[in-house]
Tab-separated table of C-alpha atoms (C1' of nucleotides) in Angstrom:
chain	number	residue	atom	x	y	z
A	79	UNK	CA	-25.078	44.776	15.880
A	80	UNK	CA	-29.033	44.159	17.686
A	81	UNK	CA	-29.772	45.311	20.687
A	82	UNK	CA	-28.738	42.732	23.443
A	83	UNK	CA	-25.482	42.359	21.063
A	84	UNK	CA	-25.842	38.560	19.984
A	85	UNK	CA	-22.203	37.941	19.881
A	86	UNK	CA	-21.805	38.826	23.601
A	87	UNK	CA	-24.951	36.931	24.125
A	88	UNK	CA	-23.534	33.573	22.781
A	89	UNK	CA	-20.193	34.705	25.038
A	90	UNK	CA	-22.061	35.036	28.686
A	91	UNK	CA	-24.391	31.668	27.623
A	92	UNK	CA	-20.819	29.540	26.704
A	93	UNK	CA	-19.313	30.690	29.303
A	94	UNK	CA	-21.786	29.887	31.520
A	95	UNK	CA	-22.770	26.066	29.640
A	96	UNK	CA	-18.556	25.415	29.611
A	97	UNK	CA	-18.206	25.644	33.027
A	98	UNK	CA	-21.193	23.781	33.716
A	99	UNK	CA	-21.164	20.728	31.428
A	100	UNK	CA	-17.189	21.098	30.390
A	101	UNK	CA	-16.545	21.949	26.235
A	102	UNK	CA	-17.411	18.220	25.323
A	103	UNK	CA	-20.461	18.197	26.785
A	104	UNK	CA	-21.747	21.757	25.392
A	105	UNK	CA	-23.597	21.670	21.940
A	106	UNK	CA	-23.613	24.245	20.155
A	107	UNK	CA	-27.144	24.035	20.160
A	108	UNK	CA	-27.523	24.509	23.673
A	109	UNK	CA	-25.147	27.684	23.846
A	110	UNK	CA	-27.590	29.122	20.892
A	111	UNK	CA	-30.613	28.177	22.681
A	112	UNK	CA	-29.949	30.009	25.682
A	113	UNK	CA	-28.108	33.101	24.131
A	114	UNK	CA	-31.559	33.257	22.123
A	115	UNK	CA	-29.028	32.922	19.142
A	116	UNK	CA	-29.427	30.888	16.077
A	117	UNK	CA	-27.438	27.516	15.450
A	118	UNK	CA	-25.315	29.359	12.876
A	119	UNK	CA	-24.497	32.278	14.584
A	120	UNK	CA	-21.247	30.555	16.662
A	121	UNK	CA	-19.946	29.919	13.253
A	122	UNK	CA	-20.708	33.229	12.020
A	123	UNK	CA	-19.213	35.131	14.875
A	124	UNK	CA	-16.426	33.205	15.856
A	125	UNK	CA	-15.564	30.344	13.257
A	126	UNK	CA	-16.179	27.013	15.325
A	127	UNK	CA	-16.850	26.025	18.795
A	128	UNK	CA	-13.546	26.111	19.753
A	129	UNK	CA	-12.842	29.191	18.558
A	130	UNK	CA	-15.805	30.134	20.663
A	131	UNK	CA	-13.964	28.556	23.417
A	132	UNK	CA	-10.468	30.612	23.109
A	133	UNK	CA	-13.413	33.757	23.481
A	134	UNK	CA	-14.415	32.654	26.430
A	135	UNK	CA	-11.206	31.802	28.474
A	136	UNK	CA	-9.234	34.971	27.437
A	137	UNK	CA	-11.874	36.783	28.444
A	138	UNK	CA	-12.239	35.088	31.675
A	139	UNK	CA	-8.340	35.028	32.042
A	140	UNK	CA	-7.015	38.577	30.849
A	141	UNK	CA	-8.255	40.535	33.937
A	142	UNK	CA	-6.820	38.061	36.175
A	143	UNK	CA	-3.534	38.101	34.455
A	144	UNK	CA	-3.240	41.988	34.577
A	145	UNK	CA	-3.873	42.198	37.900
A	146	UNK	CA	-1.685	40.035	39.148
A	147	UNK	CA	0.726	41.634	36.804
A	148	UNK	CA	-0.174	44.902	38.786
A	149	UNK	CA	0.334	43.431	42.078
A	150	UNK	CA	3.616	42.086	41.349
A	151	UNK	CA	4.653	45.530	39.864
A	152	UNK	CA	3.210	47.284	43.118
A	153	UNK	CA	5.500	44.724	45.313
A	154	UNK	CA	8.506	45.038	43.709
A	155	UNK	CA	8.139	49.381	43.450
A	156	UNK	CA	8.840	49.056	47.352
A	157	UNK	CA	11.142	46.352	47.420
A	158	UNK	CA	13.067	44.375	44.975
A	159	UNK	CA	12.600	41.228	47.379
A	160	UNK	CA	9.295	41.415	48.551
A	161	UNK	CA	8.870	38.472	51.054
A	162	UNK	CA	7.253	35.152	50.272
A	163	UNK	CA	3.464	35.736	51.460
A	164	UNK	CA	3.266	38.870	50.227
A	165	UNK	CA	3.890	37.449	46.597
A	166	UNK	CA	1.298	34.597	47.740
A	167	UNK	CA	-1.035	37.197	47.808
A	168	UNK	CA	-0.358	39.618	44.798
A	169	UNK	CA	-0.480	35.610	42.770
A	170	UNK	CA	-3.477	34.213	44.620
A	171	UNK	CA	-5.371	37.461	45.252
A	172	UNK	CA	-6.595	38.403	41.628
A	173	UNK	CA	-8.140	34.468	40.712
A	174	UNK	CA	-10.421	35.402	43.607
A	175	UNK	CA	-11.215	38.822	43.085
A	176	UNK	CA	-11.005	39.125	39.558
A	177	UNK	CA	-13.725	36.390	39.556
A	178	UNK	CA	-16.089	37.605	41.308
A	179	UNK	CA	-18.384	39.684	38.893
A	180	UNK	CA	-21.386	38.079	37.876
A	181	UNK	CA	-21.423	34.545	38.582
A	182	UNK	CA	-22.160	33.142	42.073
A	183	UNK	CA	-18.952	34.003	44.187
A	184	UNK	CA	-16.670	32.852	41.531
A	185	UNK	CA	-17.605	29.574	42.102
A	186	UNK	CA	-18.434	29.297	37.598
A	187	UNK	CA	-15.824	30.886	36.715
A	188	UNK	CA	-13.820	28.646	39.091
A	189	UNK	CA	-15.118	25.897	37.407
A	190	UNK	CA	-15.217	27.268	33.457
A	191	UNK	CA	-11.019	27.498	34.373
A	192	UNK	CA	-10.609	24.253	36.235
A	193	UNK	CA	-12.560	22.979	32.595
A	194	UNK	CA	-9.961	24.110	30.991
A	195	UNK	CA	-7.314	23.149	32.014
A	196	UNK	CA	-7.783	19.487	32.819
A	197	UNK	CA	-9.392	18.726	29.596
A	198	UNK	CA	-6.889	16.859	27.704
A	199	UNK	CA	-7.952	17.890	24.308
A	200	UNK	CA	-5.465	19.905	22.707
A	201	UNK	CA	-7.952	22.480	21.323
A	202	UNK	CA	-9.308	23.019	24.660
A	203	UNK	CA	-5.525	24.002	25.916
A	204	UNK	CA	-4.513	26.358	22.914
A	205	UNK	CA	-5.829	29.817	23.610
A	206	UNK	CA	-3.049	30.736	26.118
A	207	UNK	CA	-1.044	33.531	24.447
A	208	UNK	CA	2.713	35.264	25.734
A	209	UNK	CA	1.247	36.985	27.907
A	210	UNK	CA	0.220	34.126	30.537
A	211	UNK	CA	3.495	32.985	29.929
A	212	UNK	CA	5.083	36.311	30.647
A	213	UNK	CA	3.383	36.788	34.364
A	214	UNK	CA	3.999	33.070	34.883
A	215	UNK	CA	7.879	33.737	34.442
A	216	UNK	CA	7.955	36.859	36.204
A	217	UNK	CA	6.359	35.042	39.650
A	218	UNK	CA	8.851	32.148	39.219
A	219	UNK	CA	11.877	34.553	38.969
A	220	UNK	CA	10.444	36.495	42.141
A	221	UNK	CA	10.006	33.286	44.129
A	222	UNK	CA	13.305	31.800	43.119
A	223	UNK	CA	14.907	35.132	44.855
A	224	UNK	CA	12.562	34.828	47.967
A	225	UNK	CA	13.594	31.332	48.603
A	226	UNK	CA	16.893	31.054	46.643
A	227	UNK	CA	17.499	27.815	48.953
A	228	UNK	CA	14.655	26.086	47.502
A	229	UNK	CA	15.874	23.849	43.682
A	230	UNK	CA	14.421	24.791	40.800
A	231	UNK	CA	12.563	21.879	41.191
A	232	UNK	CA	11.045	21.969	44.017
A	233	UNK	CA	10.258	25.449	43.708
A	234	UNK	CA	8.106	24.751	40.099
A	235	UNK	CA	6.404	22.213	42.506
A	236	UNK	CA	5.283	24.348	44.810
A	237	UNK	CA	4.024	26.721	42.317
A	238	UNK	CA	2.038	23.794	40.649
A	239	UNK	CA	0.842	23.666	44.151
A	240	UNK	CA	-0.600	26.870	44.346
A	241	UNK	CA	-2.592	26.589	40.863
A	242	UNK	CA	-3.685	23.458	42.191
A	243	UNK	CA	-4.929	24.640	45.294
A	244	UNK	CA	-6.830	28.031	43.779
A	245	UNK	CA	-8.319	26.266	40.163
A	246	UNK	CA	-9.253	23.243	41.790
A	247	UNK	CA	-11.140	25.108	45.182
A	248	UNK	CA	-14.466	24.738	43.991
A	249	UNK	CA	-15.035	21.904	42.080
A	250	UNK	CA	-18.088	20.163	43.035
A	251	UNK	CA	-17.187	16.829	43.975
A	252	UNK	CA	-14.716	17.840	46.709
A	253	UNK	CA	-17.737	20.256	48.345
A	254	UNK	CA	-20.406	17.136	47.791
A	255	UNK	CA	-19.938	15.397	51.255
A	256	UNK	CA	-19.430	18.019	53.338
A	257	UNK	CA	-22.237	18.904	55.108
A	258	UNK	CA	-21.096	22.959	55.092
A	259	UNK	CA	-22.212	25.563	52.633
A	260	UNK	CA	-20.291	26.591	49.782
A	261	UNK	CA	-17.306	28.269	50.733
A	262	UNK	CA	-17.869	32.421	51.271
A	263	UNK	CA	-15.647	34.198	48.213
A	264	UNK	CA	-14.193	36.859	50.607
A	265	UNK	CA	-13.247	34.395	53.390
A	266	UNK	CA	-12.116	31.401	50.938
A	267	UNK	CA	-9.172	33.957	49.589
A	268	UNK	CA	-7.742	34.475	53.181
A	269	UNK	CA	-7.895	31.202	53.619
A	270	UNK	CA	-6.115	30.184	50.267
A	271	UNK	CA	-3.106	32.870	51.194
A	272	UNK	CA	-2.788	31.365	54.434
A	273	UNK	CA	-2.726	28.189	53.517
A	274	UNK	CA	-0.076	28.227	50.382
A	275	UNK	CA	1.871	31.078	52.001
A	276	UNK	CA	2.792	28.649	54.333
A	277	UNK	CA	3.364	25.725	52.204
A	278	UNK	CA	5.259	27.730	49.835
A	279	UNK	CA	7.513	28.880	52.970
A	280	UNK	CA	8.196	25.316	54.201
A	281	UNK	CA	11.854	24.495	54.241
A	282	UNK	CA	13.299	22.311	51.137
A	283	UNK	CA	12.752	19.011	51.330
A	284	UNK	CA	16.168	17.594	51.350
A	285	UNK	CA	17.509	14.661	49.282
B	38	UNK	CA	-13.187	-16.452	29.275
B	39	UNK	CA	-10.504	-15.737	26.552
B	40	UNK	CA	-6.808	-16.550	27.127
B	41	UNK	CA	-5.877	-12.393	27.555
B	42	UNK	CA	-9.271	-12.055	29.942
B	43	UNK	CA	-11.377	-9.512	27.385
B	44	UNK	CA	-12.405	-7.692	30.458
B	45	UNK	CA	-9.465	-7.453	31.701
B	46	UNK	CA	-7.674	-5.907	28.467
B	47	UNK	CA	-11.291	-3.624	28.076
B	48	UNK	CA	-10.088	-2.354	31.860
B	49	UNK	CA	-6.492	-1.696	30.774
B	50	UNK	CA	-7.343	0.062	27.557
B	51	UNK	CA	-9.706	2.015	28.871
B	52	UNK	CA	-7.803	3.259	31.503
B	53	UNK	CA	-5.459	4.467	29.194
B	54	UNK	CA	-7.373	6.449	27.308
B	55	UNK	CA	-9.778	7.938	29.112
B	56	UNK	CA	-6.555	9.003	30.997
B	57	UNK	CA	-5.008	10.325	27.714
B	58	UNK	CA	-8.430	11.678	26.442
B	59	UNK	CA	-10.779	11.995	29.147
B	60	UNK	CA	-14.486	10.243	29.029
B	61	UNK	CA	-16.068	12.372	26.435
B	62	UNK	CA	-13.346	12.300	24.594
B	63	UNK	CA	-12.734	8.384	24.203
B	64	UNK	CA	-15.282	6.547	22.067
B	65	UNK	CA	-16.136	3.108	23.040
B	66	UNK	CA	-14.579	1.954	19.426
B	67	UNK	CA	-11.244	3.407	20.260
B	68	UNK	CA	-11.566	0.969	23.705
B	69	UNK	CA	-12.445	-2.183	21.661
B	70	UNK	CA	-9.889	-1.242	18.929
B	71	UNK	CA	-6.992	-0.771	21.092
B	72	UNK	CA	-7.982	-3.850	23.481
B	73	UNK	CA	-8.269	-6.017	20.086
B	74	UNK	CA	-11.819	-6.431	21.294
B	75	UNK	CA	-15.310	-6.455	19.578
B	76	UNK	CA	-17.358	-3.049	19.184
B	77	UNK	CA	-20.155	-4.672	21.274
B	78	UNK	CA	-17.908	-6.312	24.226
B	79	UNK	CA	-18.161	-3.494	26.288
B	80	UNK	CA	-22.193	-3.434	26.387
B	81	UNK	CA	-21.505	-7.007	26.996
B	82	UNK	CA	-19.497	-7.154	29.837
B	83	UNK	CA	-19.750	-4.054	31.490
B	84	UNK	CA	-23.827	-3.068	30.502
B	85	UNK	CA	-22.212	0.413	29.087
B	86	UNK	CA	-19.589	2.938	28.690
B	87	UNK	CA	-20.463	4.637	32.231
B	88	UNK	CA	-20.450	1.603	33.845
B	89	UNK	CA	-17.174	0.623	32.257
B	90	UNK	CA	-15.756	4.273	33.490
B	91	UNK	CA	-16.903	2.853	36.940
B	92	UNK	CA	-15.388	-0.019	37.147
B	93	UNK	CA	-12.424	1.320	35.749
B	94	UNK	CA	-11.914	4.218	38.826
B	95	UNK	CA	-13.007	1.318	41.283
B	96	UNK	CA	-10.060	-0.491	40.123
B	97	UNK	CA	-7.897	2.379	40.420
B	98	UNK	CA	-8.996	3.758	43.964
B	99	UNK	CA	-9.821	0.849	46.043
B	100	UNK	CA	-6.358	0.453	46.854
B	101	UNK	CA	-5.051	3.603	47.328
B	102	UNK	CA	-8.739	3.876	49.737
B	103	UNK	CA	-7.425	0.595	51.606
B	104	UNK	CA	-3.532	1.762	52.038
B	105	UNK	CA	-4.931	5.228	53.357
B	106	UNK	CA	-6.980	3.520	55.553
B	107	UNK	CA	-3.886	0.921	56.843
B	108	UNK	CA	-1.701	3.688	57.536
B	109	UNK	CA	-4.398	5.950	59.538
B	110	UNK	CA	-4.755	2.665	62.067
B	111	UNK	CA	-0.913	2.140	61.623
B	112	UNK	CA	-1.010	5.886	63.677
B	113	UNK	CA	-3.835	5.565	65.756
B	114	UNK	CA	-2.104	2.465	66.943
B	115	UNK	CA	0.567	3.971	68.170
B	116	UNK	CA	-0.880	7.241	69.668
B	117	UNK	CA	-4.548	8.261	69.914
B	118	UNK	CA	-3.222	11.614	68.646
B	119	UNK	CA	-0.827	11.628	65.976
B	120	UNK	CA	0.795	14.954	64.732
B	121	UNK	CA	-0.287	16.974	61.235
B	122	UNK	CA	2.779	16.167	59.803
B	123	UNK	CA	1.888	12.598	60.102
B	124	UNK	CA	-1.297	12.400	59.006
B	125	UNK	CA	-0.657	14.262	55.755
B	126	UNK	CA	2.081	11.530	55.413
B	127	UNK	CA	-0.699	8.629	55.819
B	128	UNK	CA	-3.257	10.244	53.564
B	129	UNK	CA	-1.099	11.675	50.657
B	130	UNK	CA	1.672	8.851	50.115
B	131	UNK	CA	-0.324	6.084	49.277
B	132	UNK	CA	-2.091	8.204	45.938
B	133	UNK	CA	2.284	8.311	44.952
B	134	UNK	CA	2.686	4.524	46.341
B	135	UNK	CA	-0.061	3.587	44.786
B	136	UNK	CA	-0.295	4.702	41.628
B	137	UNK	CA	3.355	3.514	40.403
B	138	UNK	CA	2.434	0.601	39.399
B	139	UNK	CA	2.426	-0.193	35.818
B	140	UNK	CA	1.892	3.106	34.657
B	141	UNK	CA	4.451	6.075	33.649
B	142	UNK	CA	5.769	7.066	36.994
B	143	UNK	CA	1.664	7.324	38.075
B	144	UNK	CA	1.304	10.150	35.724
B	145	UNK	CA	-1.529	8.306	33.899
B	146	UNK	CA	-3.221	7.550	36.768
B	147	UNK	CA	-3.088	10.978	37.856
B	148	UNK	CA	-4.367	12.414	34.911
B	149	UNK	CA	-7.231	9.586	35.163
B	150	UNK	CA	-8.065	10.909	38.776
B	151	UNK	CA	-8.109	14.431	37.517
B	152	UNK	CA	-10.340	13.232	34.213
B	153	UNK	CA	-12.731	11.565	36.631
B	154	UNK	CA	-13.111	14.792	39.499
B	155	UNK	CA	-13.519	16.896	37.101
B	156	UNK	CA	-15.565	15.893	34.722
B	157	UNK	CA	-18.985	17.479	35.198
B	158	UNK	CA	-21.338	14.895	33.677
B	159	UNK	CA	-23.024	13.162	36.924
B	160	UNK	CA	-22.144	9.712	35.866
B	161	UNK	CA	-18.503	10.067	35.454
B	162	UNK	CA	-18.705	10.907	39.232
B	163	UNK	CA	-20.583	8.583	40.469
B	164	UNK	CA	-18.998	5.604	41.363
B	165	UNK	CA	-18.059	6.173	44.475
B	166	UNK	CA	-18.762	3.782	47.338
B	167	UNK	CA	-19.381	4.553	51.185
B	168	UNK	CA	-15.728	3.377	51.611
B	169	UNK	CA	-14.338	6.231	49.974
B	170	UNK	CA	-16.531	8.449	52.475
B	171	UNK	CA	-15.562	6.432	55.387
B	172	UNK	CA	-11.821	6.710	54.547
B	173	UNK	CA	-12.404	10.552	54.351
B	174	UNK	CA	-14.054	11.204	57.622
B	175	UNK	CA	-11.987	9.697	59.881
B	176	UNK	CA	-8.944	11.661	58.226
B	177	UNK	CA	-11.233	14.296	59.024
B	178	UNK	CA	-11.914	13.835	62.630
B	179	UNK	CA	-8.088	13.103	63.331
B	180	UNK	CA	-7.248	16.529	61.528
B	181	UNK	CA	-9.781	18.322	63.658
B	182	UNK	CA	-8.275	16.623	66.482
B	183	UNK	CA	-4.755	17.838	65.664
B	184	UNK	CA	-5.978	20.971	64.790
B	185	UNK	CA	-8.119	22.179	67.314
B	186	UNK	CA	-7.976	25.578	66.737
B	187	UNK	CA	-8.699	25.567	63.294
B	188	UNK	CA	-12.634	26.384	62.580
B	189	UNK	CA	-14.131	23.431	60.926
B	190	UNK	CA	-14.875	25.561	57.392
B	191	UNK	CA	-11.020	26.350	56.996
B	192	UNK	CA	-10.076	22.746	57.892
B	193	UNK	CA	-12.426	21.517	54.936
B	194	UNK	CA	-10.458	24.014	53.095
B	195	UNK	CA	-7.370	23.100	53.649
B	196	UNK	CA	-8.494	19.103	52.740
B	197	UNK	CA	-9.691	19.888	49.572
B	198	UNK	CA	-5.937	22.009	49.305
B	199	UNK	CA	-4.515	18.236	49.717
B	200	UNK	CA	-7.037	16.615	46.849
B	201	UNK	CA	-5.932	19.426	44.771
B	202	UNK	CA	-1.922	19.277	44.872
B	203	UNK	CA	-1.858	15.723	44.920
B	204	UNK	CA	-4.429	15.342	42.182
B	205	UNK	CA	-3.655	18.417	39.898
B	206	UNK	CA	0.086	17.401	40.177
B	207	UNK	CA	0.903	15.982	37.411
B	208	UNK	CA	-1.422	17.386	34.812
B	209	UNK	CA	0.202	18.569	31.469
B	210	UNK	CA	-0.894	22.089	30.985
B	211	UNK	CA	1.200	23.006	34.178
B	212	UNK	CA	3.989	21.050	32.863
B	213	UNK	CA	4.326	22.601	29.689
B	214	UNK	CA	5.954	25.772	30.030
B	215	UNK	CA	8.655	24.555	32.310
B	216	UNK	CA	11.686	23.628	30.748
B	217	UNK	CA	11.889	20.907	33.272
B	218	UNK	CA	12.033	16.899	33.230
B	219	UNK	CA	8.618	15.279	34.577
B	220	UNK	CA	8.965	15.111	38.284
B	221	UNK	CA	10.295	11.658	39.518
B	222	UNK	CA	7.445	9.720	41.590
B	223	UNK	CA	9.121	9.695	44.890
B	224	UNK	CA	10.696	12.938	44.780
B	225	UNK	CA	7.642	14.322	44.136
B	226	UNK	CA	5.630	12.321	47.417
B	227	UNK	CA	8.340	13.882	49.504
B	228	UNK	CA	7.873	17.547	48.156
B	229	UNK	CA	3.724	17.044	48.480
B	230	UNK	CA	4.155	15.979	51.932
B	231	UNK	CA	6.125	18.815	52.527
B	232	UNK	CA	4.145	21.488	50.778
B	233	UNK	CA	1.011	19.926	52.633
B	234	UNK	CA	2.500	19.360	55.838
B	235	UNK	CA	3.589	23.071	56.406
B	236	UNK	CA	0.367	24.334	54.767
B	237	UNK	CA	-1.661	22.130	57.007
B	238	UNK	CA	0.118	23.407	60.337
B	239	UNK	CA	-0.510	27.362	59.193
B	240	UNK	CA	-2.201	28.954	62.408
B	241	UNK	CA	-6.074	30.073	61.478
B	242	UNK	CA	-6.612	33.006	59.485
B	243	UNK	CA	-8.620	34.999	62.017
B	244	UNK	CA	-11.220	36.789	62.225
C	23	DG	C1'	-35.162	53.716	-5.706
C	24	DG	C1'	-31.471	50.896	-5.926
C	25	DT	C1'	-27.299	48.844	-3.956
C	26	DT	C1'	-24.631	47.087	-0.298
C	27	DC	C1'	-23.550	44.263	3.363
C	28	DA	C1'	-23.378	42.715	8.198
C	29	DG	C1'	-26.479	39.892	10.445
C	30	DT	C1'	-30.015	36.307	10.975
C	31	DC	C1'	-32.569	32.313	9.688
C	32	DA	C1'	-34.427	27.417	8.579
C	33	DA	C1'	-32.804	23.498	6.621
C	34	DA	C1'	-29.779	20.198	5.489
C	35	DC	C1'	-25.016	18.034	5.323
C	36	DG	C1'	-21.957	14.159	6.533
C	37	DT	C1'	-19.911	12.129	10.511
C	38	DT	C1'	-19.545	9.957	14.829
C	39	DC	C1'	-21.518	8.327	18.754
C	40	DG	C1'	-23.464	4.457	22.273
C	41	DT	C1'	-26.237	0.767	21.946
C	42	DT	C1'	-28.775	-3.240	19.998
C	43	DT	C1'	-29.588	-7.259	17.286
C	44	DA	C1'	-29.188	-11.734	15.492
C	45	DA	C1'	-26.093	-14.972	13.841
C	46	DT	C1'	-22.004	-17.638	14.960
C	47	DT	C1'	-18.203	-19.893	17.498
C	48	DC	C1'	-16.444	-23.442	20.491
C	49	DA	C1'	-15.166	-25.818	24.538
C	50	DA	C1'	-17.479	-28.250	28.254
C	51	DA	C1'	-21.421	-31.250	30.010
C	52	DC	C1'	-24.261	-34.962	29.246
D	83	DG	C1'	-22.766	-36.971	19.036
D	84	DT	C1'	-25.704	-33.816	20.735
D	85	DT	C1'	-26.839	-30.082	23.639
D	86	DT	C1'	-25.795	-26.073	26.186
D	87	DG	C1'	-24.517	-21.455	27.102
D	88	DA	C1'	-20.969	-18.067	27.712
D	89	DA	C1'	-18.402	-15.364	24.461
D	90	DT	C1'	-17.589	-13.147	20.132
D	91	DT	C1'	-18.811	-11.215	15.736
D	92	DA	C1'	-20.535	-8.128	11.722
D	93	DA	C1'	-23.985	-5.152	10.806
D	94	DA	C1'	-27.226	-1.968	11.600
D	95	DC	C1'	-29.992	1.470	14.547
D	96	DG	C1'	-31.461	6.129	15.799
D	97	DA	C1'	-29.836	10.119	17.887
D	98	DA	C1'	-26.805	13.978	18.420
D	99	DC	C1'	-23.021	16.386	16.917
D	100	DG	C1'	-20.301	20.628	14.414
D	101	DT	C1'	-20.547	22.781	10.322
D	102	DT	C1'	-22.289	24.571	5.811
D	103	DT	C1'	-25.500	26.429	2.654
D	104	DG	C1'	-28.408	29.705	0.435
D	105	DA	C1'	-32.174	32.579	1.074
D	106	DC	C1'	-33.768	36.482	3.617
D	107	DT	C1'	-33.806	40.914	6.525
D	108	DG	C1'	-33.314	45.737	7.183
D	109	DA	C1'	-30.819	49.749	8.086
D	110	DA	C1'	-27.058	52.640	5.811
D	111	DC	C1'	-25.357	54.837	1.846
D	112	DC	C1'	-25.324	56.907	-2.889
DNA sequence: GGTTCAGTCAAACGTTCGTTTAATTCAAAC
DNA sequence: GTTTGAATTAAACGAACGTTTGACTGAACC
């Protein structure tokens, strides 16, 4: 191991580079360049780029996962049907906070996710494990109790929704005409539980 | 000009797969080869791949742009302040009208909307005219209008909350774990509008 | 002092990419 | 019948890519 620890060097620079330019458009080179790295060391430390990549998102995504894992525990230790907004929040709550070290109000990490997950190459998709799945499954079983009117349908809809709504906040292109400054990270949470607690609230559609 | 139209089948192809693959991800071979084209008849009718890309999301957006637009004076026409629930209506059905044609139930077109807002690289974002901006604002002023309590920073928000759910909807990864059908296209415009509609009427966060 | 081994390094590998070139086709215009 | 010019073609271009190789480093251990 040096001193600055080169793997978690090449880590902070990809993570960094991914959410900037996206996976495709990261060389390796430029990962290596700005970790201060050489060219072989992503093979060395992690077997490919891609590999590299897997790095990167669980290490983004695990904190996020536990604590909303947490906050769903907490709910359901003082009731076993919390109400809908307060599972908003224990969902929605984490992606914001959890975010928040390091980069510039969340708004990379935002990014590295939103990256991720709309990149339609299979290797960019695979580094999801059980236990994404696991929280995932838990949230839809709460939510189908808070609104047991809603269908199944619907209801995995509306849950789409909310990713939707908290991946996609800060992508560039949506912030590009508006003439306001980037969106506050303390501020854009309230607003994202406000916003999808009420969506996800909203009667069921109906034939 | 050939009997299929070249350009025309380089359009359709493309669209495809950069919906399939995203723009980094689809060589300009893979175009020509699956429009039964030559390599070089994409630098020869469209000058390059990024302008091809731009012609391409032209192609897809101008009408959903001009149907957006329709239904806003369709409104206004009838009263110079319409309700939220109506506006959402006028801005989010066309992207479900819109997109059905041809494709798989608008899925591919979906994922091509989502391809193009995401992608970071500057020139896979920017084709977009002043019509697109036009169409935007005056959604804009009418929501402000309906809204009037709503500070203009949470209203932004909540518009980008609509791009999101209507754009994200239909990407794979979100798909996946559910062990449900793909959402039928006007099913799902009637649950968006819903979603939106009661999210767009939340009262303001405060403070 | 010699051995070991995780780590680093410069250099090269083969492939794929977007684009360019120059030759060719072929129906329409004269 | 010749000319014209838009359209197509095969072939090549140089650059950038992810990965591999084999030599080298230097502290740890016996």
């Amino acid at each position: 191991m040096a001193s600055p620890d080169t793997r978690t060097q090449l880590l902070d620079a990809a993570e960094r580079l991914f959410a900037e330019r996206g996976y495709r458009g990261t060389s390796v080179r430029a990962i290596t360049d700005l970790a201060g790295a050489n060219l072989a060391a992503v093979a060395y430390h992690f077997g490919s780029k891609a590999e590299l990549l897997a790095a990167v998102a669980r290490r983004v995504i695990e904190p996020i996962n536990a604590a909303q894992c947490a906050g769903l525990d907490r709910l359901l230790a003082r009731t076993p049907d919390p109400p809908v907004a307060e599972l908003v929040a224990a969902f929605v709550g984490p992606m914001y906070d959890e975010m928040r070290a390091g980069d510039e109000g969340g708004a990379r990490t935002s990014r590295l996710i939103v990256t991720i997950l709309s990149d339609p190459a299979e290797e960019v998709r695979s580094w999801t494990g059980p236990a994404e799945d696991a929280v995932r499954d838990r949230y839809l079983e709460a939510f189908t109790r808070a609104l047991p009117d809603l269908p199944p349908q619907e209801l995995w809809f509306r849950i789409r929704g909310i990713l939707a709504v908290t991946a996609v906040d800060r992508v560039e292109v949506h912030n590009r005409l508006a003439g306001l400054p980037p969106v506050a990270g303390e501020a854009a949470k309230q607003w994202a539980i406000t916003f999808l607690a009420a969506a996800m609230s909203a009667p069921p559609t109906g034939t």
